[in-house]
PDB file of C-alpha atoms and ligand atoms in Angstrom:
ATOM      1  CA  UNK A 141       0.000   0.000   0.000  1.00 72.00           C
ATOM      2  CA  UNK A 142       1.415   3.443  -1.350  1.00 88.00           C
ATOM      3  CA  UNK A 143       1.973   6.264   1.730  1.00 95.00           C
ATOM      4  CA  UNK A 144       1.427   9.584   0.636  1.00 96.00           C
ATOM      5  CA  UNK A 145       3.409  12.247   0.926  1.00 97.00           C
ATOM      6  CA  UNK A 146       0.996  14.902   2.220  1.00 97.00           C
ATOM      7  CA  UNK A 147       3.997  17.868   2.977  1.00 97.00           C
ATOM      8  CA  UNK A 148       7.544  18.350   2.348  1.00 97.00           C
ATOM      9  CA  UNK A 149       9.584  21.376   3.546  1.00 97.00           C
ATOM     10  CA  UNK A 150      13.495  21.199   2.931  1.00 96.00           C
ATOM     11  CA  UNK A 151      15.063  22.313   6.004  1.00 95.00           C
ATOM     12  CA  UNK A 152      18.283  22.806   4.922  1.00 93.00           C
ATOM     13  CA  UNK A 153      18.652  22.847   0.500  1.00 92.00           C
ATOM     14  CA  UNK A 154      20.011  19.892  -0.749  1.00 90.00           C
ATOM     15  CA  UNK A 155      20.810  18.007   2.654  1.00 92.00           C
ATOM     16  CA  UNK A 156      17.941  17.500   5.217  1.00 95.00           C
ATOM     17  CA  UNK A 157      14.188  17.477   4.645  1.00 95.00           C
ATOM     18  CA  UNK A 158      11.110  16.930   6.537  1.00 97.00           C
ATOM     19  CA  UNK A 159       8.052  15.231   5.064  1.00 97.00           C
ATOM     20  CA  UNK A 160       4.317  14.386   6.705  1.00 98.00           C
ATOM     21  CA  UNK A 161       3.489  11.138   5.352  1.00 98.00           C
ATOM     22  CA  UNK A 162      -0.230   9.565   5.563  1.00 97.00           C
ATOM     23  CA  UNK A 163       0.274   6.538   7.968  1.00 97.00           C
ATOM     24  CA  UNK A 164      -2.965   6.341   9.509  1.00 97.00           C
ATOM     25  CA  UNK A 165      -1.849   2.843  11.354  1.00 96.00           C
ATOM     26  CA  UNK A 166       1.214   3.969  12.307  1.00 97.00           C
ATOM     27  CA  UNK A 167      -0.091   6.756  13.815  1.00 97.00           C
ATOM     28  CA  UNK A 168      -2.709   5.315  15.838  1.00 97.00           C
ATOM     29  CA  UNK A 169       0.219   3.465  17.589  1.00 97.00           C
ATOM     30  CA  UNK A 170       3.561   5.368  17.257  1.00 97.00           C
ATOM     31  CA  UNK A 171       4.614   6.184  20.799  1.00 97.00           C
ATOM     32  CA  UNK A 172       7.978   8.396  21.262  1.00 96.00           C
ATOM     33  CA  UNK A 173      11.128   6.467  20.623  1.00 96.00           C
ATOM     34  CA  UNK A 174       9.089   4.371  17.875  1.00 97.00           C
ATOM     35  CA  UNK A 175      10.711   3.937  14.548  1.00 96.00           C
ATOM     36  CA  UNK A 176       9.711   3.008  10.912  1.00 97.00           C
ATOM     37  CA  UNK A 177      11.672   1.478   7.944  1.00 96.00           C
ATOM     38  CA  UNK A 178      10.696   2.696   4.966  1.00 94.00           C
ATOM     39  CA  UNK A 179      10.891   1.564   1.196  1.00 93.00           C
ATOM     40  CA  UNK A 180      11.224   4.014  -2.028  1.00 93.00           C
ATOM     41  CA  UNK A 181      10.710   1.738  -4.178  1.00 88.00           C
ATOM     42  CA  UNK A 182      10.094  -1.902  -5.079  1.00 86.00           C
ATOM     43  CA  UNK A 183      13.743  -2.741  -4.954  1.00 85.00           C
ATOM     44  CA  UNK A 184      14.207   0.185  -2.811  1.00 86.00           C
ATOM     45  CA  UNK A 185      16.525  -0.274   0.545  1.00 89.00           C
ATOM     46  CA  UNK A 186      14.952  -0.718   3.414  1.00 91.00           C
ATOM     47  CA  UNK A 187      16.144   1.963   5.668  1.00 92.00           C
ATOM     48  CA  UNK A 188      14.971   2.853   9.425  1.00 94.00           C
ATOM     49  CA  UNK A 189      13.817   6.645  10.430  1.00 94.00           C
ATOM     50  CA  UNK A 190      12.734   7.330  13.927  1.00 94.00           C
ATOM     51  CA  UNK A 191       9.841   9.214  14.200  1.00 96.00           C
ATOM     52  CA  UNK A 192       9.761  13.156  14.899  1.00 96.00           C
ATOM     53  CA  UNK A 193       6.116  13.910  15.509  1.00 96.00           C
ATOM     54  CA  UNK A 194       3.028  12.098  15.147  1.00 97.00           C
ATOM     55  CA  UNK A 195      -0.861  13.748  14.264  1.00 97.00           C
ATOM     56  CA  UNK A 196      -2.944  10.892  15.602  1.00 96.00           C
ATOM     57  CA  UNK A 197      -6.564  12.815  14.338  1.00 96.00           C
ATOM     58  CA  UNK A 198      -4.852  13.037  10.893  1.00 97.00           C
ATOM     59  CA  UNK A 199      -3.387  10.205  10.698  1.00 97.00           C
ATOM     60  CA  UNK A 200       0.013  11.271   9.736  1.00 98.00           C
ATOM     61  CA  UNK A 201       3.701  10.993  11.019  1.00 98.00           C
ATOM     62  CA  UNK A 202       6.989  13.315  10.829  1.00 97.00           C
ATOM     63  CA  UNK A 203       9.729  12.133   9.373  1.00 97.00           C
ATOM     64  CA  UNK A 204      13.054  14.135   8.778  1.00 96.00           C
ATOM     65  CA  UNK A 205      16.412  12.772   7.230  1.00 95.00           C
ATOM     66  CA  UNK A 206      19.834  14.036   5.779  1.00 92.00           C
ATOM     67  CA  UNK A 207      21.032  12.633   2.162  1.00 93.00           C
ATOM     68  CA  UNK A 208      23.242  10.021   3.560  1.00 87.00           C
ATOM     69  CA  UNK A 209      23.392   7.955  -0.007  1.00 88.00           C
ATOM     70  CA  UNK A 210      20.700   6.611  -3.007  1.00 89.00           C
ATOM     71  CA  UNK A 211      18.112   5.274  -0.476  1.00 89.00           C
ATOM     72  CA  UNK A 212      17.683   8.526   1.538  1.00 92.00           C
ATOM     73  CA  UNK A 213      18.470  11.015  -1.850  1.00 93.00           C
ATOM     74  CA  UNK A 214      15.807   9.233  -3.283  1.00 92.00           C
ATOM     75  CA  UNK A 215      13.041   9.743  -0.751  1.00 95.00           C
ATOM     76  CA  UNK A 216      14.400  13.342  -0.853  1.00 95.00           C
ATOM     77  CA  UNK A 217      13.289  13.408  -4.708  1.00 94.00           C
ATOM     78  CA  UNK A 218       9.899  12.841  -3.944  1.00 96.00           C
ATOM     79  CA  UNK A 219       7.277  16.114  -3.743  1.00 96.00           C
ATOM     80  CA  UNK A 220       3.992  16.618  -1.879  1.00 97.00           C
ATOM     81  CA  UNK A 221       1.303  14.385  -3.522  1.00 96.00           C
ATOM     82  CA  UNK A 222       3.977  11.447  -4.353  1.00 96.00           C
ATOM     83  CA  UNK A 223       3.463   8.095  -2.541  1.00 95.00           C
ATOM     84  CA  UNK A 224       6.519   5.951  -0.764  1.00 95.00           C
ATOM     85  CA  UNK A 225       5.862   2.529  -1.451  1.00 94.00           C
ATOM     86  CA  UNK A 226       6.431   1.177   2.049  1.00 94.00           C
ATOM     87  CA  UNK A 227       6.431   2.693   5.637  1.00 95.00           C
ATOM     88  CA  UNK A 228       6.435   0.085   8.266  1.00 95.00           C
ATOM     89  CA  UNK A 229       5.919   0.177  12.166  1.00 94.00           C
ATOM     90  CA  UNK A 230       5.851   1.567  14.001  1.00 97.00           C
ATOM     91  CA  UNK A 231       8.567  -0.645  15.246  1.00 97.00           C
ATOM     92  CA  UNK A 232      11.498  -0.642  18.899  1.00 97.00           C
ATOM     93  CA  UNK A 233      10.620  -0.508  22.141  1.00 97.00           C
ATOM     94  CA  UNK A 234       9.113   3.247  22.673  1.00 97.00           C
ATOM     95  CA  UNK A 235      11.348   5.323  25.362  1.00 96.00           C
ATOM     96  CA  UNK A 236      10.530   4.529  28.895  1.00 95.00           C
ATOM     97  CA  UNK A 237       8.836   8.260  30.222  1.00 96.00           C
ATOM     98  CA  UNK A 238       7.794   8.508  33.764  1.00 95.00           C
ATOM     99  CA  UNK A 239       7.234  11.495  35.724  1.00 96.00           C
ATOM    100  CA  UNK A 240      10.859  12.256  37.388  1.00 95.00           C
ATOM    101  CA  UNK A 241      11.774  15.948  37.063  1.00 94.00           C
ATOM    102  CA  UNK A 242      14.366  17.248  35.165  1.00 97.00           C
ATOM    103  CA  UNK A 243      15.123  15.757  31.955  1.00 98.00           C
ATOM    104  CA  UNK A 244      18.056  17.003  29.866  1.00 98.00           C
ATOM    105  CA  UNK A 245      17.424  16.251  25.876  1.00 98.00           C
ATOM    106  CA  UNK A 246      20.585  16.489  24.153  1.00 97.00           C
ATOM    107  CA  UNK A 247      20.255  16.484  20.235  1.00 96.00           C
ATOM    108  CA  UNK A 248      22.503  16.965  17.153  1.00 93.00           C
ATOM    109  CA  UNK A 249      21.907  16.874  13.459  1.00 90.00           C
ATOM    110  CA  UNK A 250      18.667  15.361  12.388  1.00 91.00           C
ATOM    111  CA  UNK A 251      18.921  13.756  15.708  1.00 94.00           C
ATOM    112  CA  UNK A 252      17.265  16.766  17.229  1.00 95.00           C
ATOM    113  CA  UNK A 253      14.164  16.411  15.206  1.00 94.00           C
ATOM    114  CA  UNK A 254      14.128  12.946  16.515  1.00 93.00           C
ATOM    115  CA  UNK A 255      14.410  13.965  20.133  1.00 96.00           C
ATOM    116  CA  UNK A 256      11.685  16.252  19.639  1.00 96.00           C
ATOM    117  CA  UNK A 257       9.087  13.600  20.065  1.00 96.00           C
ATOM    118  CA  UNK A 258      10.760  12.105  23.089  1.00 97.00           C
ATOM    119  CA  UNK A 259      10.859  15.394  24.442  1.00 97.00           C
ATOM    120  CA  UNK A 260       7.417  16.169  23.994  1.00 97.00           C
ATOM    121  CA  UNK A 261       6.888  12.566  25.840  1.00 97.00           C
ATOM    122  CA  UNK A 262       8.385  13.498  28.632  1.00 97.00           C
ATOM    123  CA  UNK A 263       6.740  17.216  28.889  1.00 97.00           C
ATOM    124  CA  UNK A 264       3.540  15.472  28.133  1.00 97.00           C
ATOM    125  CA  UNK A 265       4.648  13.473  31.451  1.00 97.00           C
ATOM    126  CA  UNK A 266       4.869  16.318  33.818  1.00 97.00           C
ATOM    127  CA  UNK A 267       8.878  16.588  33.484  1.00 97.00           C
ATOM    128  CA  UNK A 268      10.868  19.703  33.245  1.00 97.00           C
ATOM    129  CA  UNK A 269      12.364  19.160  29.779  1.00 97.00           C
ATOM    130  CA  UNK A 270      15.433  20.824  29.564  1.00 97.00           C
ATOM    131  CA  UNK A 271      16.639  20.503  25.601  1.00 98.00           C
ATOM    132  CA  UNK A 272      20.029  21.046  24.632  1.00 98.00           C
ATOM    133  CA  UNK A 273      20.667  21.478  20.923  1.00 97.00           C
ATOM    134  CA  UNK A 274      23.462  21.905  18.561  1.00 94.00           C
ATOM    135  CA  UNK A 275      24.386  22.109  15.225  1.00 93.00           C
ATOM    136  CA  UNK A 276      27.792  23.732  12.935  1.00 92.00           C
ATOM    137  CA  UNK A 277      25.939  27.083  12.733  1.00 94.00           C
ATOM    138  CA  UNK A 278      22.593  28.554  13.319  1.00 94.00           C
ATOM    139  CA  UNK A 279      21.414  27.673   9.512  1.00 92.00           C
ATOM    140  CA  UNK A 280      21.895  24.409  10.073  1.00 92.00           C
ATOM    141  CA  UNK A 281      20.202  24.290  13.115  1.00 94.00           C
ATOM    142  CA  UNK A 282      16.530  22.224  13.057  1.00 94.00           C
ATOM    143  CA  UNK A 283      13.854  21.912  14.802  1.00 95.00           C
ATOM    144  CA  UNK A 284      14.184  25.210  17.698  1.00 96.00           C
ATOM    145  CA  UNK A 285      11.102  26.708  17.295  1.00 96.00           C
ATOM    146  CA  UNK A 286       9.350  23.306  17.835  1.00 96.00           C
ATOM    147  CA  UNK A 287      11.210  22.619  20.932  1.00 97.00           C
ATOM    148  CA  UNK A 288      10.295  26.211  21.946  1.00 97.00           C
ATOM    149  CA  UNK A 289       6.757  25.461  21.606  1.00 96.00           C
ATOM    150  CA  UNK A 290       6.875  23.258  24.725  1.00 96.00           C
ATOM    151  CA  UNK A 291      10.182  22.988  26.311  1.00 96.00           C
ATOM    152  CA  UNK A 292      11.027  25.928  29.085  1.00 95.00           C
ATOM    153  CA  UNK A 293      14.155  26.299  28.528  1.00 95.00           C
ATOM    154  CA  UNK A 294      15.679  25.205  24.808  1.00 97.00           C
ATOM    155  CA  UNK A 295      20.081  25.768  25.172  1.00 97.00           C
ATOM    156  CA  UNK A 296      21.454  26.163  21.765  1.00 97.00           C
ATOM    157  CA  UNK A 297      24.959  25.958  20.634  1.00 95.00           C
ATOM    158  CA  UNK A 298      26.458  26.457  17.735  1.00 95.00           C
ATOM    159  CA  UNK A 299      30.298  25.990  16.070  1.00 93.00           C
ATOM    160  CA  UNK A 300      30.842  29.134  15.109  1.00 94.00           C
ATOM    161  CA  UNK A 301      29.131  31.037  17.779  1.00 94.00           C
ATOM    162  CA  UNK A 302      26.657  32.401  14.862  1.00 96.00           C
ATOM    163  CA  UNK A 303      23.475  31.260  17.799  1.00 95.00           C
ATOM    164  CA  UNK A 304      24.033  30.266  21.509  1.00 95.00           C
ATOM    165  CA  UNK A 305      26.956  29.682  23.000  1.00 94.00           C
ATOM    166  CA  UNK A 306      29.923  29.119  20.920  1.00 96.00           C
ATOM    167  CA  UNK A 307      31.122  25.437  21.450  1.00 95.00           C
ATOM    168  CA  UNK A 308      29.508  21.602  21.840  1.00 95.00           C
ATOM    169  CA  UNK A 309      26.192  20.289  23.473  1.00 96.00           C
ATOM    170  CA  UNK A 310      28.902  18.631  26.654  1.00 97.00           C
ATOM    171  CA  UNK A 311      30.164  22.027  26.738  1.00 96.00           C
ATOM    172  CA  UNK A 312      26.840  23.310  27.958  1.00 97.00           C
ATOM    173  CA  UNK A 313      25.629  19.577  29.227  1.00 97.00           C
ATOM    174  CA  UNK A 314      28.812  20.019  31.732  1.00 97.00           C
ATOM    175  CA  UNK A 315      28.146  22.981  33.243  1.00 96.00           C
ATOM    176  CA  UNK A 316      24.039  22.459  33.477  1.00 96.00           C
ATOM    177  CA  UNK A 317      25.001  19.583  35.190  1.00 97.00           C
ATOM    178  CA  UNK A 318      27.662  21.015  37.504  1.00 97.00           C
ATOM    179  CA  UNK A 319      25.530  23.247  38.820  1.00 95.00           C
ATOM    180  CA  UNK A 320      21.891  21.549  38.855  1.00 94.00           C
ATOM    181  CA  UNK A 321      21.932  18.274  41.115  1.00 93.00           C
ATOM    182  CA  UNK A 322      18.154  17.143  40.381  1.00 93.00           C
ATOM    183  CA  UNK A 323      18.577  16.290  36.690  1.00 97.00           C
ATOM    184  CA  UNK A 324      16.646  12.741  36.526  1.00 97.00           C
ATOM    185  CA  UNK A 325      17.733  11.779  33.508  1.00 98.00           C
ATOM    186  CA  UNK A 326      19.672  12.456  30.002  1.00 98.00           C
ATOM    187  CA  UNK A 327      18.649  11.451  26.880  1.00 98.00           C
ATOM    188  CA  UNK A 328      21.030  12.103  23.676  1.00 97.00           C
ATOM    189  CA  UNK A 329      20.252  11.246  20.238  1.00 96.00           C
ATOM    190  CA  UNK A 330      22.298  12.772  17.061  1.00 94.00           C
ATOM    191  CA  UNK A 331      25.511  11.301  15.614  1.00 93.00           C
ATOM    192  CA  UNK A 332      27.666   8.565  17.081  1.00 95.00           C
ATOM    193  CA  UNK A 333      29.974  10.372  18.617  1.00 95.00           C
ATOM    194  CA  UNK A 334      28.390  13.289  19.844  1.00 96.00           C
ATOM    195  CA  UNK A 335      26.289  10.381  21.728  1.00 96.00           C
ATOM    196  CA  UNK A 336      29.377   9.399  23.279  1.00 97.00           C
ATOM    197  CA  UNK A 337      30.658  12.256  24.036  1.00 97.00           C
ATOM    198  CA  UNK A 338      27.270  12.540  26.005  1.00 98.00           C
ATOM    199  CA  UNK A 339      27.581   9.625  27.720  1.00 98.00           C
ATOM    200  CA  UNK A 340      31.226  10.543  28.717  1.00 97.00           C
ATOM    201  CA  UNK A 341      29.961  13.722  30.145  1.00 98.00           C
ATOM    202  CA  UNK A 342      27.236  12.290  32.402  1.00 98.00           C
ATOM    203  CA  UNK A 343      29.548   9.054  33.608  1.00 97.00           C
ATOM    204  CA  UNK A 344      31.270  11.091  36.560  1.00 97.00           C
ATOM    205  CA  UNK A 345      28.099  12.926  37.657  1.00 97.00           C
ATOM    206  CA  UNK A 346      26.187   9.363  37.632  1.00 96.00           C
ATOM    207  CA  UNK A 347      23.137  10.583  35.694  1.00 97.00           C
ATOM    208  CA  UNK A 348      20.695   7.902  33.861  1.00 97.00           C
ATOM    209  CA  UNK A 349      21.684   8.305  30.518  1.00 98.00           C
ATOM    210  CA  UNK A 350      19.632   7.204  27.635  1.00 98.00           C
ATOM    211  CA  UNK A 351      21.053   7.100  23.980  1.00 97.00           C
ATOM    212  CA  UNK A 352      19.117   6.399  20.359  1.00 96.00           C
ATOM    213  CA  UNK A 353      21.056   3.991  18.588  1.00 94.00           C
ATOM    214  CA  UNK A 354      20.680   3.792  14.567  1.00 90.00           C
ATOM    215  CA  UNK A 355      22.885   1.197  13.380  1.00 90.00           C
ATOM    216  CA  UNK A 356      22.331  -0.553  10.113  1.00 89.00           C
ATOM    217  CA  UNK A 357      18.967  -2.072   9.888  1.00 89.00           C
ATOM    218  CA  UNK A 358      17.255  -4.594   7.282  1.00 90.00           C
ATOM    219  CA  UNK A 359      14.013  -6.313   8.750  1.00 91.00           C
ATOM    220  CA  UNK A 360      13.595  -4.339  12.034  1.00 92.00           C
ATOM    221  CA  UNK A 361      11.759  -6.926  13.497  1.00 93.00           C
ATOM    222  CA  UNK A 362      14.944  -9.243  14.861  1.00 94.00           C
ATOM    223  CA  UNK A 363      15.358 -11.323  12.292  1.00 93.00           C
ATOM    224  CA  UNK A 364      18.174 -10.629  10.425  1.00 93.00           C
ATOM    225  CA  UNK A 365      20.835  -9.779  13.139  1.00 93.00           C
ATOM    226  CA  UNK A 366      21.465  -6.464  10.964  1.00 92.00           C
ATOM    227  CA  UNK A 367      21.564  -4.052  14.006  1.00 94.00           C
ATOM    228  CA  UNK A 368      23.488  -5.841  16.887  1.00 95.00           C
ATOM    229  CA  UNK A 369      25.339  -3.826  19.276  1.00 95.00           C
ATOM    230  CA  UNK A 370      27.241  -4.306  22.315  1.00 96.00           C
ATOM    231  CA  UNK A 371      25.445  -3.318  25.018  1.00 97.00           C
ATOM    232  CA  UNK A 372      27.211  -3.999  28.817  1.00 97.00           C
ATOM    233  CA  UNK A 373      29.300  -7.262  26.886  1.00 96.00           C
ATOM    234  CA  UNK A 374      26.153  -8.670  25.476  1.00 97.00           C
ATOM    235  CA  UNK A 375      25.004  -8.378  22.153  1.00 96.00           C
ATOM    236  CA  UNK A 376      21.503  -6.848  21.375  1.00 97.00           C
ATOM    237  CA  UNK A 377      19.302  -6.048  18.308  1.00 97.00           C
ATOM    238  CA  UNK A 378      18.689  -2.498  18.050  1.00 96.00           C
ATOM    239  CA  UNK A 379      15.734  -3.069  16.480  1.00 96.00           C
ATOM    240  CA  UNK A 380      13.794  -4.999  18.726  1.00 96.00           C
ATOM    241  CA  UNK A 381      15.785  -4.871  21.894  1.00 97.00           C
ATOM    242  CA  UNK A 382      16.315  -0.870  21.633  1.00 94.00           C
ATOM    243  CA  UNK A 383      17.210   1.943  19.514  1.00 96.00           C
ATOM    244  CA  UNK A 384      17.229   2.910  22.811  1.00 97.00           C
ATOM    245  CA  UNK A 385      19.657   1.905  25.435  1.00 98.00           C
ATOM    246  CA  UNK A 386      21.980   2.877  28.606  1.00 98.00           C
ATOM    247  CA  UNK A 387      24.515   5.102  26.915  1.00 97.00           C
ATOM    248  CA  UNK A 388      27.498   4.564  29.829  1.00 98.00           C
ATOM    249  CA  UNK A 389      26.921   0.514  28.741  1.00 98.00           C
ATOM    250  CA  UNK A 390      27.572   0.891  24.980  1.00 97.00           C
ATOM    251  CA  UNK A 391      30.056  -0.167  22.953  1.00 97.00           C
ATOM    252  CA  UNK A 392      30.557   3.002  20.937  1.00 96.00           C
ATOM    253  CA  UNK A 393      33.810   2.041  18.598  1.00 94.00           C
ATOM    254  CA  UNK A 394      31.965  -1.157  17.901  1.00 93.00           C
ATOM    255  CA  UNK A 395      29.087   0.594  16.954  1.00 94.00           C
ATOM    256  CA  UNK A 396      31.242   3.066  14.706  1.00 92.00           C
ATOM    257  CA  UNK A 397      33.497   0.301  12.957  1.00 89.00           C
ATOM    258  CA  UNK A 398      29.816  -1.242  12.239  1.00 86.00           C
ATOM    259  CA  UNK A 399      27.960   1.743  10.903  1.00 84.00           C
ATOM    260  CA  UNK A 400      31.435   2.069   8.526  1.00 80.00           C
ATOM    261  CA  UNK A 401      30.938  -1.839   7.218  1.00 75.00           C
ATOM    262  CA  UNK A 402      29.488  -1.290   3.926  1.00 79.00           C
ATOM    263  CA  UNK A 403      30.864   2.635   3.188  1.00 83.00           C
ATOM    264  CA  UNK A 404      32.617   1.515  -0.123  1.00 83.00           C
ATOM    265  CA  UNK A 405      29.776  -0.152  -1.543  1.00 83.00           C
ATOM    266  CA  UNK A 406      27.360   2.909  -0.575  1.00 82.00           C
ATOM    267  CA  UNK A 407      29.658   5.456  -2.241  1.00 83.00           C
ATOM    268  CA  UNK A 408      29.784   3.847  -5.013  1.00 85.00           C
ATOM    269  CA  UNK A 409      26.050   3.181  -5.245  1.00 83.00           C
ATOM    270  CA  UNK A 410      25.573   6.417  -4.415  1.00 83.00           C
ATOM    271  CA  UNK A 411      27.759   7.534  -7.072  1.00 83.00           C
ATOM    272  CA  UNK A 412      26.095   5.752  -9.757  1.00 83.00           C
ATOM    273  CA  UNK A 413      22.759   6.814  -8.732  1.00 82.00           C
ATOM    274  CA  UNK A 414      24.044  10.929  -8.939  1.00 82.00           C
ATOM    275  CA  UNK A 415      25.174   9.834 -12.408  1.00 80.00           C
TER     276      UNK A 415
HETATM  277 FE1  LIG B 266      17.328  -7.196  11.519  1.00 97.63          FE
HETATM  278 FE2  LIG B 266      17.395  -5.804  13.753  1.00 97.63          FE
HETATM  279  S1  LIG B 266      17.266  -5.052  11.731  1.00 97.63           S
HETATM  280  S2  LIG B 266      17.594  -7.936  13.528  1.00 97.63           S
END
């Protein structure tokens, strides 16, 4: 069954995008954390997106991605009114949200506009969301007015200083948590190492730590063994067992040397497909 593609707004020209796809079933279910893999094409890739927002009365989802190669350039070619041929889920465990107090949502990259619905999770909770967001400059920067909508305090930071404080999320992470002792929890999701650099930060002030993992994904539903990851010396399928997991008990380099397994190959397809 064809999705449609109901909106598309191109966040940043040529690189990330955000789309509102008709999922009505997906909708009806997706909780924050939730994921979907979606399929261009009939021999499309499968290839997992978590899930920035969901509009349960309209049946829709959020989705937002960067051109990483063919698969996610492709979805990017598609306009308002197109259909996607698959969208399945919505599939992981969804985050665990209690009411706890101060939560600190760290997000990078695209990963901000998947924190956003994690975020609003925990708001929707009773929590004081604290977000923390960061990107190279303030162009590149997504999703800040939608954390603003909600979130009481939204800390930017940017490279270049051009929004925020000049320097990285664990530059302002650090110091939020140096001097505020009732943070509950922090949850980071963006690139690999930025996550790590998270869950560095946090280690020596023993916060809960909660980090999104995306590695390479095929079924999503545990099949495959696709997405393992080393989680406290045991392996686990991201898919079904996560994305999300305790960010001081991951194997980080494992997960990087992983994500890097097939770069060759996706150059080169990617390559052929700008051809
Ligand atoms: Fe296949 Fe997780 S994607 S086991």
């Amino acid at each position: 069954m064809p999705y449609l593609i109901k909106q598309k707004t191109i966040l940043i020209e040529g690189q990330t995008c955000k789309m509102v796809i008709e999922a009505p079933h997906v909708a009806s279910k997706a909780k924050p954390g939730n994921f979907v893999i979606l399929r261009v094409s009939e021999n499309g890739e499968r290839f997992p997106l978590t899930i920035a927002d969901v509009d349960q009365e309209n049946g829709t989802i959020v989705l937002v991605f960067l051109i990483m190669g063919k698969s996610s350039a492709l979805l990017y070619s598609l306009n308002e009114g197109d259909s996607i041929m698959d969208v399945c889920g919505p599939l992981g465990k969804p985050t665990h949200i209690e009411k706890c107090g101060t939560v600190v949502c760290v997000g990078g990259g695209t990963g901000i506009a998947a924190m956003h619905h994690i975020a609003k999770g925990h708001h929707a909770a009773g929590n004081h969301v604290v977000a923390i967001i960061g990107a190279r400059s303030k162009d590149l920067l997504l999703f800040y007015d939608e954390l603003s909508a909600f979130c009481p305090e939204v800390l930017v930071c940017t490279n270049d200083g051009s929004m925020g404080v000049q320097g990285l999320v664990t530059d302002i992470l650090k110091a939020r948590l140096e001097q505020d002792k009732n943070v509950a929890e922090v949850v980071a999701i963006g690139p690999v190492p930025m996550m790590q650099a998270v869950a560095d930060c946090t280690r020596p002030f023993d916060v809960k730590t909660t980090v999104s993992l995306n590695p390479i994904m095929v079924d999503g539903i545990g099949m495959c063994g696709a997405c393992r990851v080393e989680v406290d010396g045991k392996t686990k399928f991201a898919c079904v067992d996560g994305p999300e997991f305790d960010g001081h008990l991951v194997d980080f380099n494992q997960l990087r040397q992983r994500l890097g397994a097939f770069k060759e190959q996706e150059t080169l397809s990617f390559e052929e497909y700008k051809c």
